[in-house]
Coordinates of N, CA, C and O in Angstrom, one line a residue:
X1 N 12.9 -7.5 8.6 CA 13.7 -8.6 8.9 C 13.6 -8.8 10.5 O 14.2 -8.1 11.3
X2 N 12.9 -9.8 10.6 CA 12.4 -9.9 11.9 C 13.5 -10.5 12.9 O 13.6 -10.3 14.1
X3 N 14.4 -11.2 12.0 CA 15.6 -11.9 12.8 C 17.1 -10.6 13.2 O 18.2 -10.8 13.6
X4 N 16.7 -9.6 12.8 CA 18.1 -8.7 12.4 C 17.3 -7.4 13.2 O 18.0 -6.4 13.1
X5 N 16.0 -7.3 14.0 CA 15.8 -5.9 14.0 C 16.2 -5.2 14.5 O 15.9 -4.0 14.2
X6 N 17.1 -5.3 15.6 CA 18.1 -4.6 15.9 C 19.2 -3.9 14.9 O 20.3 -3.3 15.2
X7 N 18.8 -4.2 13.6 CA 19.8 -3.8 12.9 C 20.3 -2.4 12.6 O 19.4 -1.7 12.0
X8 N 21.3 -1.9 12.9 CA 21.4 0.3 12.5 C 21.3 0.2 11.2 O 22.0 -0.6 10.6
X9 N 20.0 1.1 10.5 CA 19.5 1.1 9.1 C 19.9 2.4 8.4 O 19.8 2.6 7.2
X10 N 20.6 3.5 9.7 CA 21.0 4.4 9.1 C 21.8 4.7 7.9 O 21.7 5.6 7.2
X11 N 22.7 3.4 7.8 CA 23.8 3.5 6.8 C 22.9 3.6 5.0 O 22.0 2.7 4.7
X12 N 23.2 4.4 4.4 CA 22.2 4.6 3.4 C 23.1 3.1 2.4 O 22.4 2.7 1.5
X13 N 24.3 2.4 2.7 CA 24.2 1.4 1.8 C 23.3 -0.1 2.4 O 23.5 -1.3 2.2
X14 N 22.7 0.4 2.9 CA 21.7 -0.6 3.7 C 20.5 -0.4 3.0 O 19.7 -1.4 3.2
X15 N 20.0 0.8 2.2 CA 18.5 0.7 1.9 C 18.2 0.4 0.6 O 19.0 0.4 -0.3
X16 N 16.9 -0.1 0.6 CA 16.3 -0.6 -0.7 C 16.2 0.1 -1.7 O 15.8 1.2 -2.0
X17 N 16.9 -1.1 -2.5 CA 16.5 -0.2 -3.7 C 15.2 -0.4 -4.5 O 14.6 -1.5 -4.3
X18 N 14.6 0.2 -5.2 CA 12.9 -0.4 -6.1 C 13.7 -1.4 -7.0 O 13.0 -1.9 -7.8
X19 N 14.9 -1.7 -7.0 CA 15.2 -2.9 -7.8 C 14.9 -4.1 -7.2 O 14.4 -5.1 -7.7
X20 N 15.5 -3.9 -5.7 CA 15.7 -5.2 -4.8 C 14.3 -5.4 -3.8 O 14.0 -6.5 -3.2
X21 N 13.7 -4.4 -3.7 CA 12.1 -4.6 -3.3 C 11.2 -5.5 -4.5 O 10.8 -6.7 -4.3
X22 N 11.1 -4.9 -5.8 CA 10.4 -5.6 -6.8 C 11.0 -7.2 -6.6 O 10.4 -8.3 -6.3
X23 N 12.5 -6.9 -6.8 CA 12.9 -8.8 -6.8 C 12.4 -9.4 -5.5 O 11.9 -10.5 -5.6
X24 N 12.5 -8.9 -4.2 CA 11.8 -9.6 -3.1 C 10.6 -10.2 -3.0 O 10.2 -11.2 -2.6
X25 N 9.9 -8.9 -3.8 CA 8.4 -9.6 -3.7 C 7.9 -10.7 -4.8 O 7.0 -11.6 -4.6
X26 N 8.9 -10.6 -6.0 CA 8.7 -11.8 -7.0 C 9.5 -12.8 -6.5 O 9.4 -13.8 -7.2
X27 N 10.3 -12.9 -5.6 CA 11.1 -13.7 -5.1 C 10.3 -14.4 -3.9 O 10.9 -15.3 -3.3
X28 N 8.9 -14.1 -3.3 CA 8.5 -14.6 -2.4 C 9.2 -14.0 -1.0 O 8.5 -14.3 0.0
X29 N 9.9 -13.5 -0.7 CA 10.3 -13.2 0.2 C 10.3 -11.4 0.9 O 11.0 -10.8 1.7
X30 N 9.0 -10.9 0.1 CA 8.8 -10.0 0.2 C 6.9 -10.1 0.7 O 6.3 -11.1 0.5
X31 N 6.3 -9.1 1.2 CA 4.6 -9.1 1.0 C 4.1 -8.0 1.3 O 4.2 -7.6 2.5
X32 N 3.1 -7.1 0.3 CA 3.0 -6.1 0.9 C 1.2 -6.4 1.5 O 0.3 -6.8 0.8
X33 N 1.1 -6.0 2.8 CA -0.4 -6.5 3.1 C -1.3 -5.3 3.8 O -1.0 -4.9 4.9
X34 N -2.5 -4.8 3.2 CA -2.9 -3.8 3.9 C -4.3 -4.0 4.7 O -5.2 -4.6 4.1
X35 N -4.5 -3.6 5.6 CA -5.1 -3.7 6.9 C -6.2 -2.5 7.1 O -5.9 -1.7 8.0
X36 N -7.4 -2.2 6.5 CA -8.3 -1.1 7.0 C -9.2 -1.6 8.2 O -9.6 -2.7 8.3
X37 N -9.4 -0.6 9.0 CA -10.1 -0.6 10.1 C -11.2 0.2 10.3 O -11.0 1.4 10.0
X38 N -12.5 -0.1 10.9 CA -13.5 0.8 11.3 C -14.2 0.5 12.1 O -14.0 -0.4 12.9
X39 N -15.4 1.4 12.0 CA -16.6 0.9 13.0 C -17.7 1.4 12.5 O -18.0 2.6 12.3
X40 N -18.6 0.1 12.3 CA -20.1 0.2 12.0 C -20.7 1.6 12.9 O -20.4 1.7 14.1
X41 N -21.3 2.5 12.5 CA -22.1 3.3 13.0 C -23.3 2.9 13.6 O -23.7 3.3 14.7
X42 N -23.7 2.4 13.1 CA -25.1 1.6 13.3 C -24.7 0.4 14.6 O -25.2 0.8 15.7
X43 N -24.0 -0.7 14.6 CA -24.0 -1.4 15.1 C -22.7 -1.4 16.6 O -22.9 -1.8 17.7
X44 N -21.7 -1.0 15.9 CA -20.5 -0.3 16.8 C -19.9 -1.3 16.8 O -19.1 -1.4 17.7
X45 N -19.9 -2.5 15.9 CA -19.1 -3.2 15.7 C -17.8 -3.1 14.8 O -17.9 -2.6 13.7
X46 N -16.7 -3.4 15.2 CA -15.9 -3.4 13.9 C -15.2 -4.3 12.9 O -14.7 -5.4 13.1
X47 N -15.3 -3.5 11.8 CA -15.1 -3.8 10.8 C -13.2 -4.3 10.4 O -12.3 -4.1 11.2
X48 N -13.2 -4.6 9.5 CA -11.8 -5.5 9.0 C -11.3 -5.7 7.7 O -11.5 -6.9 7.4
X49 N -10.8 -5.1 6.8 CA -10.2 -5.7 5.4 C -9.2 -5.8 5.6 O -8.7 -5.3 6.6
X50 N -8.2 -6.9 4.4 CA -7.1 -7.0 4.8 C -7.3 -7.6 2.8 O -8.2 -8.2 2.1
X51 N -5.9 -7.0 2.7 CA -5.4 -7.5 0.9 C -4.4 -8.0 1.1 O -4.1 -8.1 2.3
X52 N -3.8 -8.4 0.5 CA -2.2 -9.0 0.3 C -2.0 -8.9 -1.4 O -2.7 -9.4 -2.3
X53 N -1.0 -8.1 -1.5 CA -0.7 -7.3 -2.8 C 0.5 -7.9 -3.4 O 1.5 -7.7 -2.7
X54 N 0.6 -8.7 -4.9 CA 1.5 -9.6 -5.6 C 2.2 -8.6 -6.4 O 1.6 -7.6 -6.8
X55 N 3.6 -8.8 -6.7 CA 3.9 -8.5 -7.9 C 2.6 -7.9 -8.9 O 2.1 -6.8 -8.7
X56 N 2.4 -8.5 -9.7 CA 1.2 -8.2 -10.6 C 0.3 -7.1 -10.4 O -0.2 -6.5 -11.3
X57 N -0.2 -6.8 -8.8 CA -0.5 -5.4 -8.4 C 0.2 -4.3 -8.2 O -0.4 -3.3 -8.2
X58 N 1.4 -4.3 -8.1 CA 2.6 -3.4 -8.0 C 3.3 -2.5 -8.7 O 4.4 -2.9 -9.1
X59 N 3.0 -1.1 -9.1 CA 3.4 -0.5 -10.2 C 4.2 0.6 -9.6 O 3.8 1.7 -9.2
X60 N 5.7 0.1 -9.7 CA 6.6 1.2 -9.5 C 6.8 2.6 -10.0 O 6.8 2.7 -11.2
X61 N 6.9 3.6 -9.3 CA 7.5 5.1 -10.1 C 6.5 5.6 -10.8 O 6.7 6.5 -11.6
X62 N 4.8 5.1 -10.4 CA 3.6 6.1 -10.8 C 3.0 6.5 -9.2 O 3.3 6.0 -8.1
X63 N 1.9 7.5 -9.6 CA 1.2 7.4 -9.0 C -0.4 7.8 -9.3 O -0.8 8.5 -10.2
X64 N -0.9 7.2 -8.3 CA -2.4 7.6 -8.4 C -3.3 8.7 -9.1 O -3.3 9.6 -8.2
X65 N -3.9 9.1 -10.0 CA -5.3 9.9 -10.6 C -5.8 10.7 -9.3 O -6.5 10.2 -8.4
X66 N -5.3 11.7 -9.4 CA -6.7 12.2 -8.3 C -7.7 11.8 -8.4 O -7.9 11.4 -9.5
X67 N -8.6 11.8 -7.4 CA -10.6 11.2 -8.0 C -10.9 12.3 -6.9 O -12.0 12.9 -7.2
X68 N -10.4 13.0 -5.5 CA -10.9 13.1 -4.5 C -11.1 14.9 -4.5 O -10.1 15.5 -4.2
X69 N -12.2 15.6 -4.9 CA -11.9 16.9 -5.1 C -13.6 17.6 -4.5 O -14.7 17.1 -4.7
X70 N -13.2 18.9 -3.9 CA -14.2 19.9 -3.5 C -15.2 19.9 -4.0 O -15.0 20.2 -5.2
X71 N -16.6 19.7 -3.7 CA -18.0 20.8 -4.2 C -18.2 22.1 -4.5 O -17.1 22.6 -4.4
X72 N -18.8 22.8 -4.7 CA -19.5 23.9 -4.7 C -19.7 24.1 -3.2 O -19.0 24.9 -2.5
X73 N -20.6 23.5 -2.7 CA -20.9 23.6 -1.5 C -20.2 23.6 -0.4 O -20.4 24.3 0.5
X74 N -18.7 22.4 -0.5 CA -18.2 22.3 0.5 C -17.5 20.4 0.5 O -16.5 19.9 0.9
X75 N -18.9 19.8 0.0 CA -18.6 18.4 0.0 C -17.4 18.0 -0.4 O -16.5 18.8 -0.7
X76 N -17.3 16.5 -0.2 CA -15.9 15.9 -0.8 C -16.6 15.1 -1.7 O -17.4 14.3 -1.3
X77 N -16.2 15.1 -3.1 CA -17.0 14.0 -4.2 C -15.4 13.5 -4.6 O -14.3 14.0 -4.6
X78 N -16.0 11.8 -5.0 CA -14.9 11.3 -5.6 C -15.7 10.8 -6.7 O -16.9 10.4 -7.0
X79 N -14.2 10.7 -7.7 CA -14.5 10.1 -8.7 C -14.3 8.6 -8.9 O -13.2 8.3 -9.1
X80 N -14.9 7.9 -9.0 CA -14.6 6.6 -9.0 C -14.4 6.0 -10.2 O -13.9 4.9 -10.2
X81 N -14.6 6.6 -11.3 CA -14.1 6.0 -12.7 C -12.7 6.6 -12.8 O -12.1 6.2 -13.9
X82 N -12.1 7.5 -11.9 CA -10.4 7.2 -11.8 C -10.1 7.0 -10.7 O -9.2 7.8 -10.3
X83 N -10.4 6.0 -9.8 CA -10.4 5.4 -8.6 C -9.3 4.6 -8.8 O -8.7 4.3 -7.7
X84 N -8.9 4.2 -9.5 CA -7.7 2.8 -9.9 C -6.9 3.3 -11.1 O -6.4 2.6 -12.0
X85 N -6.9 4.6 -11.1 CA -6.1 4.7 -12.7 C -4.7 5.4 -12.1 O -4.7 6.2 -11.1
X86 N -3.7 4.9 -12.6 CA -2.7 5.6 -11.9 C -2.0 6.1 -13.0 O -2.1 5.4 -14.1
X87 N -1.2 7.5 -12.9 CA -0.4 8.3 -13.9 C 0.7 7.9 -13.1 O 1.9 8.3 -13.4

Protein backbone atom coordinates (compact mmCIF):
# COMPACT_ATOMS: atom_id res chain seq x y z
CA UNK A 1 0.00 0.00 0.00
CA UNK A 2 1.86 2.58 -1.51
CA UNK A 3 -0.30 5.42 -0.07
CA UNK A 4 -0.09 4.07 3.85
CA UNK A 5 3.68 2.91 3.86
CA UNK A 6 4.41 4.41 6.73
CA UNK A 7 2.04 2.17 8.19
CA UNK A 8 3.23 0.05 11.85
CA UNK A 9 2.49 -3.60 10.47
CA UNK A 10 3.55 -4.93 13.57
CA UNK A 11 0.15 -5.29 14.97
CA UNK A 12 -0.61 -9.04 13.95
CA UNK A 13 -4.54 -7.76 13.45
CA UNK A 14 -3.07 -6.02 10.54
CA UNK A 15 -1.82 -9.09 8.56
CA UNK A 16 -3.01 -11.03 5.70
CA UNK A 17 -4.87 -13.53 5.74
CA UNK A 18 -4.68 -16.36 2.51
CA UNK A 19 -8.34 -15.48 2.57
CA UNK A 20 -7.97 -11.68 2.00
CA UNK A 21 -4.75 -12.04 -0.36
CA UNK A 22 -6.69 -14.75 -2.70
CA UNK A 23 -9.80 -12.12 -2.65
CA UNK A 24 -7.26 -9.15 -3.48
CA UNK A 25 -5.94 -10.73 -6.28
CA UNK A 26 -9.44 -11.88 -7.77
CA UNK A 27 -10.49 -8.52 -6.82
CA UNK A 28 -7.91 -6.83 -9.10
CA UNK A 29 -6.37 -5.08 -6.52
CA UNK A 30 -3.82 -7.46 -5.77
CA UNK A 31 -0.65 -8.68 -8.44
CA UNK A 32 1.83 -10.94 -7.96
CA UNK A 33 4.81 -10.17 -10.56
CA UNK A 34 8.17 -11.89 -10.82
CA UNK A 35 11.25 -10.30 -12.16
CA UNK A 36 14.47 -12.79 -13.06
CA UNK A 37 17.67 -11.33 -13.92
CA UNK A 38 21.02 -12.30 -15.51
CA UNK A 39 23.78 -12.01 -17.74
CA UNK A 40 24.60 -13.51 -21.05
CA UNK A 41 27.98 -15.12 -20.66
CA UNK A 42 28.84 -14.87 -23.99
CA UNK A 43 27.77 -11.47 -24.67
CA UNK A 44 27.57 -9.71 -21.10
CA UNK A 45 24.53 -8.45 -21.93
CA UNK A 46 21.64 -8.64 -19.68
CA UNK A 47 18.92 -10.55 -19.65
CA UNK A 48 15.13 -9.91 -18.29
CA UNK A 49 11.88 -12.03 -17.58
CA UNK A 50 9.16 -10.72 -15.95
CA UNK A 51 5.48 -12.89 -15.39
CA UNK A 52 2.58 -11.37 -13.89
CA UNK A 53 0.70 -14.25 -11.97
CA UNK A 54 -3.52 -14.33 -11.97
CA UNK A 55 -5.68 -15.96 -9.69
CA UNK A 56 -5.78 -19.05 -11.93
CA UNK A 57 -1.92 -19.44 -11.37
CA UNK A 58 -2.20 -19.36 -7.65
CA UNK A 59 -2.32 -22.39 -5.58
CA UNK A 60 -2.62 -21.82 -1.88
CA UNK A 61 -1.29 -24.20 1.00
CA UNK A 62 0.85 -26.62 -1.51
CA UNK A 63 4.03 -26.69 -2.36
CA UNK A 64 6.34 -27.53 -5.01
CA UNK A 65 7.77 -31.43 -6.26
CA UNK A 66 11.27 -31.40 -5.68
CA UNK A 67 12.95 -31.91 -9.31
CA UNK A 68 16.39 -30.43 -8.05
CA UNK A 69 18.67 -33.35 -6.59
CA UNK A 70 22.59 -34.60 -6.39
CA UNK A 71 24.60 -36.81 -8.96
CA UNK A 72 26.86 -39.43 -8.25
CA UNK A 73 29.47 -37.30 -9.15
CA UNK A 74 28.53 -34.20 -7.62
CA UNK A 75 26.31 -32.54 -10.34
CA UNK A 76 23.01 -30.79 -9.84
CA UNK A 77 20.31 -32.64 -12.21
CA UNK A 78 16.85 -31.51 -12.38
CA UNK A 79 13.93 -33.05 -13.14
CA UNK A 80 11.82 -31.30 -15.36
CA UNK A 81 8.88 -33.59 -15.78
CA UNK A 82 8.17 -32.42 -12.04
CA UNK A 83 9.20 -28.94 -12.72
CA UNK A 84 5.47 -27.65 -12.28
CA UNK A 85 3.95 -30.33 -10.22
CA UNK A 86 3.15 -29.10 -6.93
CA UNK A 87 2.21 -31.52 -3.72
Amino acid sequence: DFEHSDRDTSDSSMAATLESVGNRIRNGELEIVCVVEGIDPTTSSTLQARHSYTMDDVVFNAAFQQCVSRAADGACEVDFNAFHEIV
